[in-house]
CSV table of C-alpha atoms in Angstrom, one decimal:
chain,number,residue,atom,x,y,z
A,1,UNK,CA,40.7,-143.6,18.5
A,2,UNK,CA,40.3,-141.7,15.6
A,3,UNK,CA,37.9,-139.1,16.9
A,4,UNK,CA,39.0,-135.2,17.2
A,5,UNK,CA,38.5,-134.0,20.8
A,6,UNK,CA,37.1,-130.6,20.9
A,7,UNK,CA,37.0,-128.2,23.9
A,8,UNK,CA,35.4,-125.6,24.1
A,9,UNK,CA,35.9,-122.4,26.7
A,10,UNK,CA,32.7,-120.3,28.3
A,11,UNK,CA,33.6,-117.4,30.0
A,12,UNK,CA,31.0,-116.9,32.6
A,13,UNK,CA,29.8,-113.9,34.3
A,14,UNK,CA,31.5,-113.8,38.0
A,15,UNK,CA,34.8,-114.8,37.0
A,16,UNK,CA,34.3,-118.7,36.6
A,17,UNK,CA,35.6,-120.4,33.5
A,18,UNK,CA,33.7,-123.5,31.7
A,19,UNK,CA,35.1,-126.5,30.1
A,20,UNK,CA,32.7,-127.7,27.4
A,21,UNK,CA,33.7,-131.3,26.4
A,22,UNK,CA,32.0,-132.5,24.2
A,23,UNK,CA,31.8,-136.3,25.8
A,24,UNK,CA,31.4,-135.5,29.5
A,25,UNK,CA,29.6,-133.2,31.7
A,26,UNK,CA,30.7,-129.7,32.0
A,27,UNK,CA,32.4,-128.4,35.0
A,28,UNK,CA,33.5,-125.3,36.6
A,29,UNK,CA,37.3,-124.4,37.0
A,30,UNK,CA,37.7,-122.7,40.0
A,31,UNK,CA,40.0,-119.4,40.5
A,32,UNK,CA,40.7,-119.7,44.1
A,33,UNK,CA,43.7,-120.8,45.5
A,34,UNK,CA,45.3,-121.8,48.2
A,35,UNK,CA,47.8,-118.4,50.1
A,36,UNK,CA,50.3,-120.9,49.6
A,37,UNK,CA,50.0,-121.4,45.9
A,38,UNK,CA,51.2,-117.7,45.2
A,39,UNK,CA,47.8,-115.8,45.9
A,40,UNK,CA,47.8,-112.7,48.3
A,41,UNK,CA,46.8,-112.9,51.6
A,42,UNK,CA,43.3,-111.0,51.3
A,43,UNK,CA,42.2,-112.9,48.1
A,44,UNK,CA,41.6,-115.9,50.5
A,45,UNK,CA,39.5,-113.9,52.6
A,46,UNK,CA,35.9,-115.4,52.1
A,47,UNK,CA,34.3,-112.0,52.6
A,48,UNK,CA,36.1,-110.6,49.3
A,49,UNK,CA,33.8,-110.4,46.4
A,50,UNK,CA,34.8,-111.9,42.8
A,51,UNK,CA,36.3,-109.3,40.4
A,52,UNK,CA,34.5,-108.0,36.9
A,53,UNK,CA,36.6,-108.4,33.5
A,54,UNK,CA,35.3,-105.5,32.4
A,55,UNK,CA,35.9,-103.4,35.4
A,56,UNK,CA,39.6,-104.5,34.9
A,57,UNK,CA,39.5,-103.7,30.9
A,58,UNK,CA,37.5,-100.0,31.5
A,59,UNK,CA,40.8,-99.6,34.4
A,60,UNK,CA,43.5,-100.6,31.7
A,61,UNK,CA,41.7,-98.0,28.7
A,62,UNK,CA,42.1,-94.1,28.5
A,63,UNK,CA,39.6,-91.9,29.7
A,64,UNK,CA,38.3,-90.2,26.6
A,65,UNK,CA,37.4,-86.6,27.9
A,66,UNK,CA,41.1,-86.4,29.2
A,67,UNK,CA,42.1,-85.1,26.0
A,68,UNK,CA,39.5,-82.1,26.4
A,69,UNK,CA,39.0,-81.5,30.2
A,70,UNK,CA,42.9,-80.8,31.1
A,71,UNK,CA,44.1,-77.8,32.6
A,72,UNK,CA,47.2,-75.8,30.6
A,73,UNK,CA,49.9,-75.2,33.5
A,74,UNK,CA,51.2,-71.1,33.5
A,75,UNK,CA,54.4,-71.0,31.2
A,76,UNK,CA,56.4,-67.8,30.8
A,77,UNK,CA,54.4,-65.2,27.8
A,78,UNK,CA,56.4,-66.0,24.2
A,79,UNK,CA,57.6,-62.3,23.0
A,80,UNK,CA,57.1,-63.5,19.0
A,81,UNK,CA,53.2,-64.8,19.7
A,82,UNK,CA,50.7,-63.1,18.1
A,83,UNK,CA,48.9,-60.4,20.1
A,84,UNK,CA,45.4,-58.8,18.5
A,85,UNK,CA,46.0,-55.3,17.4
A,86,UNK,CA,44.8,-52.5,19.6
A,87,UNK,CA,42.2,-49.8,17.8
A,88,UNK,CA,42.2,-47.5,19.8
A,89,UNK,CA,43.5,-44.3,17.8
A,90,UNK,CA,44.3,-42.2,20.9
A,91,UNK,CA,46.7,-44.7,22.0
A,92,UNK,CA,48.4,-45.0,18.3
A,93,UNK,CA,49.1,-41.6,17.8
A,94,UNK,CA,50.8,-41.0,20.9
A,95,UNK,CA,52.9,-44.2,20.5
A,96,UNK,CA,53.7,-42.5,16.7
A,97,UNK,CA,54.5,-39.0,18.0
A,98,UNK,CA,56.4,-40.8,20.9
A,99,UNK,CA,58.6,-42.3,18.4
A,100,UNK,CA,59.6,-40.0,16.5
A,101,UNK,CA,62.7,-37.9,17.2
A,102,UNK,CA,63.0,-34.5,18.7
A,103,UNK,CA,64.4,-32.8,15.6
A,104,UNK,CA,60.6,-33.9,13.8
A,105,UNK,CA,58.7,-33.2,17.2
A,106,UNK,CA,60.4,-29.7,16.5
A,107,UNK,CA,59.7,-29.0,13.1
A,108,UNK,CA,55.9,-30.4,13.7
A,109,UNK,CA,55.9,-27.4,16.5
A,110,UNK,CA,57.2,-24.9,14.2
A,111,UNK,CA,54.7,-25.5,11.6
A,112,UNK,CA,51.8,-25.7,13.6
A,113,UNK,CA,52.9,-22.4,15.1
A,114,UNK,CA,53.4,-21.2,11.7
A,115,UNK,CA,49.8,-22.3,10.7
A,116,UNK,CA,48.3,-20.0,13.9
A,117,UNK,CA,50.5,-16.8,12.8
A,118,UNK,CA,48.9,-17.2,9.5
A,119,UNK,CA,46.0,-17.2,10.5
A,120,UNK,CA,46.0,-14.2,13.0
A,121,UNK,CA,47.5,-12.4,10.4
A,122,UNK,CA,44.8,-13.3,7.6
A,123,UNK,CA,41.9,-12.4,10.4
A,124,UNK,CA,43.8,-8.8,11.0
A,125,UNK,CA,43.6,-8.7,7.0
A,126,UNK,CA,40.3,-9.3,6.5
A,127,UNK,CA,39.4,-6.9,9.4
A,128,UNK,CA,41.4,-4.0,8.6
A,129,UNK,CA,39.9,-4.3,4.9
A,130,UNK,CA,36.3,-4.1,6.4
A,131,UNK,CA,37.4,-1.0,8.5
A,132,UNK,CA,38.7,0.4,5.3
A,133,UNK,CA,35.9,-0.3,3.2
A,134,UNK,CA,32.9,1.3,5.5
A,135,UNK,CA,35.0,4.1,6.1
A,136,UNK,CA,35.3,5.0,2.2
A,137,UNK,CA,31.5,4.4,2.3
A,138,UNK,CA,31.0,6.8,4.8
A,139,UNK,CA,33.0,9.5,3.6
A,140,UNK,CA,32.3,9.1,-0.2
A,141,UNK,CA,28.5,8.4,0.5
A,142,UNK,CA,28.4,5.6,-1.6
A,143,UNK,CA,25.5,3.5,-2.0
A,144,UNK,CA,27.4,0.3,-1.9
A,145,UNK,CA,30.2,-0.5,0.2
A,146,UNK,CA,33.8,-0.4,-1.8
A,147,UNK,CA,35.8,-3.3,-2.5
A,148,UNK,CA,39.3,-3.0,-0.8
A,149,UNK,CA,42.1,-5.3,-1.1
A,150,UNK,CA,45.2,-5.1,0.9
A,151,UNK,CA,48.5,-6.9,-0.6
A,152,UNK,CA,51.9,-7.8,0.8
A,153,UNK,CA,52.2,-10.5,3.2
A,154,UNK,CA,52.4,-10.6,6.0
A,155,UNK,CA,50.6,-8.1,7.0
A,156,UNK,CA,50.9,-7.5,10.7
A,157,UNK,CA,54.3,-6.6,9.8
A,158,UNK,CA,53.4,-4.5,7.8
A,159,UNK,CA,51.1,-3.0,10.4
A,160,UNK,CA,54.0,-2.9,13.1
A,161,UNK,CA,55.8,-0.9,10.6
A,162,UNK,CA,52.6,1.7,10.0
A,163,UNK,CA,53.2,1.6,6.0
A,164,UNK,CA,51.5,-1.0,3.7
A,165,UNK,CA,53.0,-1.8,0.7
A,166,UNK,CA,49.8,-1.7,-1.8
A,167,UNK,CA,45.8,-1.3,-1.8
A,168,UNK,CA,43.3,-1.9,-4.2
A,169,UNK,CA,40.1,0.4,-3.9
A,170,UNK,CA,37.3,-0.9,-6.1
A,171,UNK,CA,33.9,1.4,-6.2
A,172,UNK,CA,31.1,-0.2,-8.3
A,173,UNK,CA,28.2,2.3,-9.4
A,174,UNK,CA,29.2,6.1,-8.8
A,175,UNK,CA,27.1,8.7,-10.0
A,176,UNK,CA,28.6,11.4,-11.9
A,177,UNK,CA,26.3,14.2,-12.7
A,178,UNK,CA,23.9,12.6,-15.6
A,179,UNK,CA,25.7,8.9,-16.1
A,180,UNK,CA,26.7,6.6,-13.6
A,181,UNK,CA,30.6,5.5,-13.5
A,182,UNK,CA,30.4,1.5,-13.9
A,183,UNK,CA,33.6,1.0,-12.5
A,184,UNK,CA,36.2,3.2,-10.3
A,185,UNK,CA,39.2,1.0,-9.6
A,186,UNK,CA,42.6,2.6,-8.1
A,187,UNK,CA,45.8,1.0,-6.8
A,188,UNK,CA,48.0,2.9,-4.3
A,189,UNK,CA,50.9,1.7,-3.4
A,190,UNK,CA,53.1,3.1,0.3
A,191,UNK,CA,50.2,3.9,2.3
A,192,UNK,CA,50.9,5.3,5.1
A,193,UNK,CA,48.8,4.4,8.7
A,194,UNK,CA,47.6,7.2,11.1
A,195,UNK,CA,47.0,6.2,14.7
A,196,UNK,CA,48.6,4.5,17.2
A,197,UNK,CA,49.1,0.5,18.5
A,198,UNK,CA,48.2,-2.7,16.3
A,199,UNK,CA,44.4,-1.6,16.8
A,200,UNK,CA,44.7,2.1,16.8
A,201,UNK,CA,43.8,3.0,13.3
A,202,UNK,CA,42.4,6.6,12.9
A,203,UNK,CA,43.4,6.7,8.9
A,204,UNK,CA,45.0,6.3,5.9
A,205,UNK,CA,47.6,8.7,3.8
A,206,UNK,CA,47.6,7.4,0.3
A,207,UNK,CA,51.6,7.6,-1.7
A,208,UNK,CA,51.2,7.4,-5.7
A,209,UNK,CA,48.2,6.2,-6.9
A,210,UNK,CA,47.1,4.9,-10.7
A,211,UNK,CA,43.5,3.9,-11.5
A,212,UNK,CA,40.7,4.0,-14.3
A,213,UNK,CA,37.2,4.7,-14.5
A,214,UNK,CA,34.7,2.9,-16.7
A,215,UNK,CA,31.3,4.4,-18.7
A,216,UNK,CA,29.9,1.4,-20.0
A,217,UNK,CA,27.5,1.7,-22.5
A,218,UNK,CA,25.0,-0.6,-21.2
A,219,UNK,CA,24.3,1.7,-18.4
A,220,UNK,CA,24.5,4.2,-21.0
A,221,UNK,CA,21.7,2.6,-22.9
A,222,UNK,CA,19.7,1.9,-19.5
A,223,UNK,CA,19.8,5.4,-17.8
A,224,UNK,CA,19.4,7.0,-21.1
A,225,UNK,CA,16.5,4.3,-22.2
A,226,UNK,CA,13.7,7.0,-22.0
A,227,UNK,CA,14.7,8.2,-25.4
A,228,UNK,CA,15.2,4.6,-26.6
A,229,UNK,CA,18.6,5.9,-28.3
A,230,UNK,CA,21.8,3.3,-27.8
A,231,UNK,CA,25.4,4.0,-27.9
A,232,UNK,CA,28.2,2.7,-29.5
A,233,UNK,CA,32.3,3.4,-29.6
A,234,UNK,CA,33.6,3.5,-33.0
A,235,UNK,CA,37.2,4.6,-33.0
A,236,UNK,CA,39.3,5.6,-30.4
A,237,UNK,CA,37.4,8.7,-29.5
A,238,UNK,CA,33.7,8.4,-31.2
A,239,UNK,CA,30.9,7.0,-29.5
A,240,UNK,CA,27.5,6.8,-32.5
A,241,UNK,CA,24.3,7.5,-31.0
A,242,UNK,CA,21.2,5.7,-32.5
A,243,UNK,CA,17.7,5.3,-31.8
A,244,UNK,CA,14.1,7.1,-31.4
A,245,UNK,CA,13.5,10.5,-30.1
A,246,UNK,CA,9.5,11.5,-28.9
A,247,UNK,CA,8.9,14.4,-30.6
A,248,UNK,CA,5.2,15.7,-30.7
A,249,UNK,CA,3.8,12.1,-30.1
A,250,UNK,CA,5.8,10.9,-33.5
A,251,UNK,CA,9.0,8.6,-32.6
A,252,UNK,CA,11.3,10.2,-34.4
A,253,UNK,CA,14.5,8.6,-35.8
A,254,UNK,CA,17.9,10.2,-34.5
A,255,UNK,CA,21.2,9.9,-35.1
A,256,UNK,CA,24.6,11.7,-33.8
A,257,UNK,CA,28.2,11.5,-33.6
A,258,UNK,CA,29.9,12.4,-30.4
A,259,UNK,CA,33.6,13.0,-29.5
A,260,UNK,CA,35.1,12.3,-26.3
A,261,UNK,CA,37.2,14.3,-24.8
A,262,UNK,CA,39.4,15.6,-21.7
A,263,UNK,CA,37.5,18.4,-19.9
A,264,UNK,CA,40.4,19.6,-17.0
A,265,UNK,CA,41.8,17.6,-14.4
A,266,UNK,CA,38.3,15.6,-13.5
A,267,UNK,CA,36.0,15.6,-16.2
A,268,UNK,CA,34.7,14.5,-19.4
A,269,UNK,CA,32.9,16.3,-22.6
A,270,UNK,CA,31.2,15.2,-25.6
A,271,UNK,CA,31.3,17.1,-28.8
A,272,UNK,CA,27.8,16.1,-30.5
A,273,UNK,CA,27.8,16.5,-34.0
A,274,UNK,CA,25.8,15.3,-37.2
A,275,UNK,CA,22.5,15.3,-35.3
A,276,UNK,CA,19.5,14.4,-37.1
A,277,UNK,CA,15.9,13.3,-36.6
A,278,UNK,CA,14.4,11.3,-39.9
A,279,UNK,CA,11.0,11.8,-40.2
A,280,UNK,CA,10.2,8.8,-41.6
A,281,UNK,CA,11.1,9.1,-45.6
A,282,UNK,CA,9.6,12.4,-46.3
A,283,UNK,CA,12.2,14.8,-44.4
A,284,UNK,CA,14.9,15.3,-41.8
A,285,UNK,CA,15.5,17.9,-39.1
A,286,UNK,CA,18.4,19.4,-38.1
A,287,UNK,CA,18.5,21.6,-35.1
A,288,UNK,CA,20.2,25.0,-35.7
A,289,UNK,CA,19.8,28.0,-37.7
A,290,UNK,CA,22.6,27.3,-40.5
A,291,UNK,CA,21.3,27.1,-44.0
A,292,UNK,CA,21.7,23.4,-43.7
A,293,UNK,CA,20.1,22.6,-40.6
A,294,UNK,CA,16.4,23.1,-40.2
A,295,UNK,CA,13.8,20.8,-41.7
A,296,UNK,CA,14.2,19.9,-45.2
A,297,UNK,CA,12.4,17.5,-47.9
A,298,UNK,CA,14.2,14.4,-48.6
A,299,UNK,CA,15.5,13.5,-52.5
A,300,UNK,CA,12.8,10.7,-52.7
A,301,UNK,CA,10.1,12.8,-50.6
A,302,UNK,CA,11.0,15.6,-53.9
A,303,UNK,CA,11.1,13.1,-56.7
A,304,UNK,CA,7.2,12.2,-55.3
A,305,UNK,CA,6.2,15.7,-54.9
A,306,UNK,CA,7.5,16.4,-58.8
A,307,UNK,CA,6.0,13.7,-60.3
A,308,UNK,CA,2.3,14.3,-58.8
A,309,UNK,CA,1.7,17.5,-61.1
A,310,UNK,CA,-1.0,19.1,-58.5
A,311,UNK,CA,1.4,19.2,-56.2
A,312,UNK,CA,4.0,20.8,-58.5
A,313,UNK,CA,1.9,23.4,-59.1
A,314,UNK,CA,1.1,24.1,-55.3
A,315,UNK,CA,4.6,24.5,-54.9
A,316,UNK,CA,5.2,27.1,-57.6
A,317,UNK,CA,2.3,29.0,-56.7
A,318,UNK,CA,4.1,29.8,-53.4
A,319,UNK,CA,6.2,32.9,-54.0
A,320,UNK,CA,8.7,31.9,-51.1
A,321,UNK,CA,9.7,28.8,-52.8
A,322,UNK,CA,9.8,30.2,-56.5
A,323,UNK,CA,11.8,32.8,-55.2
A,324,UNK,CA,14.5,30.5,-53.2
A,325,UNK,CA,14.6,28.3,-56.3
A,326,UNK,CA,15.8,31.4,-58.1
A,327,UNK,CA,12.9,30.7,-60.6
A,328,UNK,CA,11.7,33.5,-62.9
A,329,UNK,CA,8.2,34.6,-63.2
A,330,UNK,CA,7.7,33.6,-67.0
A,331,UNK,CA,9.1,30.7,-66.7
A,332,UNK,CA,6.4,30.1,-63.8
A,333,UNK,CA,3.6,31.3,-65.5
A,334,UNK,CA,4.7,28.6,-68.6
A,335,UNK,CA,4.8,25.9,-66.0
A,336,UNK,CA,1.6,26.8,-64.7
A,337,UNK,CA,-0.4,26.7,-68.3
A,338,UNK,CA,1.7,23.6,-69.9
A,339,UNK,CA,2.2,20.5,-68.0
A,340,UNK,CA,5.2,19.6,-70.2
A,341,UNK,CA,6.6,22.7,-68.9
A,342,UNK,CA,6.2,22.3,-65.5
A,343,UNK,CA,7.5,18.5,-65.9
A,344,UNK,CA,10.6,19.6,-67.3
A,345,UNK,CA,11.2,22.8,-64.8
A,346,UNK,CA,10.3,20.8,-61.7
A,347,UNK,CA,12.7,17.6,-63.0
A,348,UNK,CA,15.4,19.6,-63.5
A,349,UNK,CA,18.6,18.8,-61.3
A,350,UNK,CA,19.0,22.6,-60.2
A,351,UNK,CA,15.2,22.6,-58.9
A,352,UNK,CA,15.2,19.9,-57.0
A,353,UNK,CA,18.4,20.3,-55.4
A,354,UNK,CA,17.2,24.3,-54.6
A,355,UNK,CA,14.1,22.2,-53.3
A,356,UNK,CA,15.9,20.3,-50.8
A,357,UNK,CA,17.8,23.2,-50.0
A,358,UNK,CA,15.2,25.1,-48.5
A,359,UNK,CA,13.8,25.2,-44.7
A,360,UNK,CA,10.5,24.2,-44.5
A,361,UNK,CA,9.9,25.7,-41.1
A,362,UNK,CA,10.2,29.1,-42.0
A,363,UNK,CA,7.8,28.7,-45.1
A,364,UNK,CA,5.5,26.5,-43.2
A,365,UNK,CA,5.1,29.0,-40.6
A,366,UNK,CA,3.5,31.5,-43.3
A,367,UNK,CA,1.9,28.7,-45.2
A,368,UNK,CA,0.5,26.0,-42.9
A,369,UNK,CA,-1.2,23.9,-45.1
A,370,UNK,CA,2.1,22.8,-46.9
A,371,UNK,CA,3.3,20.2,-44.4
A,372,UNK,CA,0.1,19.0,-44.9
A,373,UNK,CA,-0.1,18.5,-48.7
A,374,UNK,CA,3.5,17.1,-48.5
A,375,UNK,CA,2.0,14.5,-46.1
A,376,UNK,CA,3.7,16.0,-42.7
A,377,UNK,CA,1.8,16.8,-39.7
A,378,UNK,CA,1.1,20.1,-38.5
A,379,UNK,CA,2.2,19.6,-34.9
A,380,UNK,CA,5.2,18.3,-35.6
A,381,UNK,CA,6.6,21.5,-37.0
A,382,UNK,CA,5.7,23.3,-33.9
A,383,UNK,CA,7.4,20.3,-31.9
A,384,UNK,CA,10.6,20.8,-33.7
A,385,UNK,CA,10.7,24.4,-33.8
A,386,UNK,CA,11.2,24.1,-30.1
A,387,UNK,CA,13.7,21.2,-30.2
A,388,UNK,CA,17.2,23.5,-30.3
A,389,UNK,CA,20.5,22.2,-30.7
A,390,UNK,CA,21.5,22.7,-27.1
A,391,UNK,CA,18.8,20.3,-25.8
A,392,UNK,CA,19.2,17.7,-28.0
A,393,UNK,CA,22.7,17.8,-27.5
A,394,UNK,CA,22.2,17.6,-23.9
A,395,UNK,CA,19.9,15.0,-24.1
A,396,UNK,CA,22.8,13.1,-26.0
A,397,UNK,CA,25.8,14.3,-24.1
A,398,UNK,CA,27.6,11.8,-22.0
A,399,UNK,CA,29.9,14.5,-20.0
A,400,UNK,CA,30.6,13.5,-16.8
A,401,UNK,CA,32.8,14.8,-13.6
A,402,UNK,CA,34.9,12.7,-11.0
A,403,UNK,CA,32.8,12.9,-7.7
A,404,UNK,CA,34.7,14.3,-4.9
A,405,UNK,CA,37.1,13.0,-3.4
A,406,UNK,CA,37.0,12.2,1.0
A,407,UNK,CA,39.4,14.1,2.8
A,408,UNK,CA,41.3,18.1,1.5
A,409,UNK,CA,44.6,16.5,0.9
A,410,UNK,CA,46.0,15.3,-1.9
A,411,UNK,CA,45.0,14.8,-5.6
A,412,UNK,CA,43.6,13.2,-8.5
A,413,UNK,CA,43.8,13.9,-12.6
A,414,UNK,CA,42.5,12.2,-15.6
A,415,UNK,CA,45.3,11.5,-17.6
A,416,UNK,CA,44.4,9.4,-21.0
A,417,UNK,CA,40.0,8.9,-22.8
A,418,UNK,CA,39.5,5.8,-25.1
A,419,UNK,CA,36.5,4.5,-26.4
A,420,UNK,CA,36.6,0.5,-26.1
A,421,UNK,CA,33.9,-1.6,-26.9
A,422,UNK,CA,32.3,-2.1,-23.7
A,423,UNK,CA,32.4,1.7,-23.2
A,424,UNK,CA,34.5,4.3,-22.2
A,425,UNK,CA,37.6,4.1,-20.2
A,426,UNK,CA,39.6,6.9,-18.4
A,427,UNK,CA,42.9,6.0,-16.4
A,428,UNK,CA,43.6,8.4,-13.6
A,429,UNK,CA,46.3,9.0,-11.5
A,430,UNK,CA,47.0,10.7,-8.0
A,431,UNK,CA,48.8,10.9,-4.9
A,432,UNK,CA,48.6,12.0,-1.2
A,433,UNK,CA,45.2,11.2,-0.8
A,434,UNK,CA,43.5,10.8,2.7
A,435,UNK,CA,41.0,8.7,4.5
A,436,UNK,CA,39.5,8.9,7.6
A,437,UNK,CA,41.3,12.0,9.2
């Protein structure tokens, strides 16, 4: 009385259960039971074995891999899932071009038809101006092959109709007698086609035609380099030559005005004027046989001669020069004896001017030794004696003619000269001209 009972429960292995008490002797309670006690008919069999706990808890628990080893049953395709997107260009365009409508399928035709035309007729362009251009080549005998330029557009239309609305004929580098023409551009405009078919081309008839030709004076300065002179415009019709001239192995300074002009229909003249070689400070030549052309002392070259009074008397004691001066004998022969005299006579104004008036060639010739006291050399006179007006003028003149032209038909004039600063420029104009006939 008084004491707390305990009991204790052991669950033992092979499906026996244990009363534990703590004041008597364990003992096993038995699970079998009679059929008639509510068992089945088979768990009274003595050949069935005991059941395991935990094969009957593992039985009641999920399978842990079910929710990864399963197997998706087919179900219709969803229209709105996500699909990846397919690269493949091919397949895009033609899904683009096969949606769009046949009013854009037609336009995209016409302007990729459009695109081919233009191109055929830019390749017959571009051939029919390299036909054109060898053939003015050829007939011209040009060193370099023109530039030719065909406008209008298109052009096989134009070539259908045998006429072409304009061409351009650029000819770099002619020569033209002594000078070479920088620059022959022309522009003709209703040229008409010889020959038959689109590639039946046997020539060309040229309608009205304007151009210009170009003398530039860097080839001017270049061609003409051998006499180291240069050339300038100045004004609308002036072109200033300046530079060194060889003369009797003495560079000799020159100088000349030319003016251009209109020679006929197809050429070109200079006018040279003021020509004179400056040698060095003592005197200047002028070619010609005026009174004021020839060799003659220069004012500073006199004011030195005057003021050494040897000299002064070597010059009166030439009769030429006393004569020329329109000097009288006694007022020589005072010179001669008083040094004031000759000082005063030799100073004067009207002496020194008669001086620089005279030609030294012709007294030179009869009195050698003069160039050389006045500080000249000898062989120069001889040099210059033979230098005329006509060759230095031609060795200064930039005339020039209009090479001829292909073909006996048609013509061409120069119309207008002006001297610009890169040279000088000469418009032109023609018609009827032909090629290739």
């Amino acid at each position: 009385m008084g004491h707390s009972t305990h009991v204790k429960v052991v669950c033992v292995k092979g499906g026996g259960v244990w009363w534990n008490h703590p004041m008597r002797t364990p003992h096993r309670i038995s699970n079998d039971r009679a059929p008639s006690e509510g068992w089945p008919d088979d768990a009274a069999s003595p050949s069935r074995s005991r059941s395991n706990p935990y094969d009957e808890l593992a039985a009641l628990a999920d399978n842990p891999l079910d929710d990864f080893l399963y197997e998706v049953p087919d179900e219709a395709p969803d229209e709105d899932a996500w699909l990846p997107p397919n690269h493949r260009r091919g397949s895009r365009r033609r899904n683009r071009f096969a949606g769009l409508s046949v009013a854009v399928k037609a336009l995209v035709a016409v302007v990729v038809l459009c695109a081919f035309l233009a191109l055929a007729d830019r390749w017959a362009l571009l051939y029919a101006e390299h036909r054109a251009s060898q053939q003015l080549k050829k007939e011209m005998k040009l060193t370099a092959a023109p530039e030719v330029e065909i406008g209008g557009f298109p052009f096989l239309t134009q070539l259908a109709d045998r006429r072409i609305d304009e061409m351009k004929v650029t000819v770099p580098d002619v020569a033209a007698s002594r000078v070479t023409l920088a620059k022959v551009s022309a522009t003709a405009r209703n040229v008409r086609i010889e020959g038959s078919g689109l590639t039946g081309i046997s020539g060309i008839e040229t309608g009205a035609m304007n151009g210009e030709v170009l003398v530039s004076f860097a080839d001017l300065n270049r061609e003409l380099g051998a006499s180291q002179v240069t050339f300038t415009g100045h004004g609308r019709d002036q072109v200033l030559a300046r530079g060194t001239l060889p003369v009797a192995g003495h560079d000799l300074k020159v100088r000349a005005d030319a003016t251009i002009r209109r020679l006929g229909a197809t050429g070109i003249s200079t006018d040279i004027g003021d020509m004179r070689l400056d040698v060095g400070d003592l005197a200047t030549y002028r070619p010609g046989t005026d009174a004021s052309e020839g060799l003659h002392l220069t004012a500073k070259s006199v004011d030195r001669i005057t003021a050494e009074t040897d000299k002064a008397r070597r010059l009166l004691s030439i009769p030429a020069i006393v004569h020329r001066a329109g000097v009288p004998d006694s007022a020589v022969d005072t010179a001669l004896h008083s040094d004031k005299k000759l000082s005063d006579l030799t100073g004067s104004p009207r002496f020194v001017k008669s001086l620089m008036s005279m030609n030294l060639i012709d007294i030179a010739l009869d009195h050698p030794w003069l160039l050389q006291k006045l500080g000249l050399d000898p062989s120069l006179l001889k040099g210059l004696s033979h230098l005329t007006r006509p060759q230095l003028a031609d060795r200064l003149s930039l005339a020039f003619r209009l090479p001829k032209l292909p073909g006996d038909h048609g013509y061409v004039r120069l119309r207008d000269v002006s001297v610009e600063k890169a040279g000088i420029r000469v418009d032109l104009s023609g018609s009827g001209l032909a090629v290739g006939h």
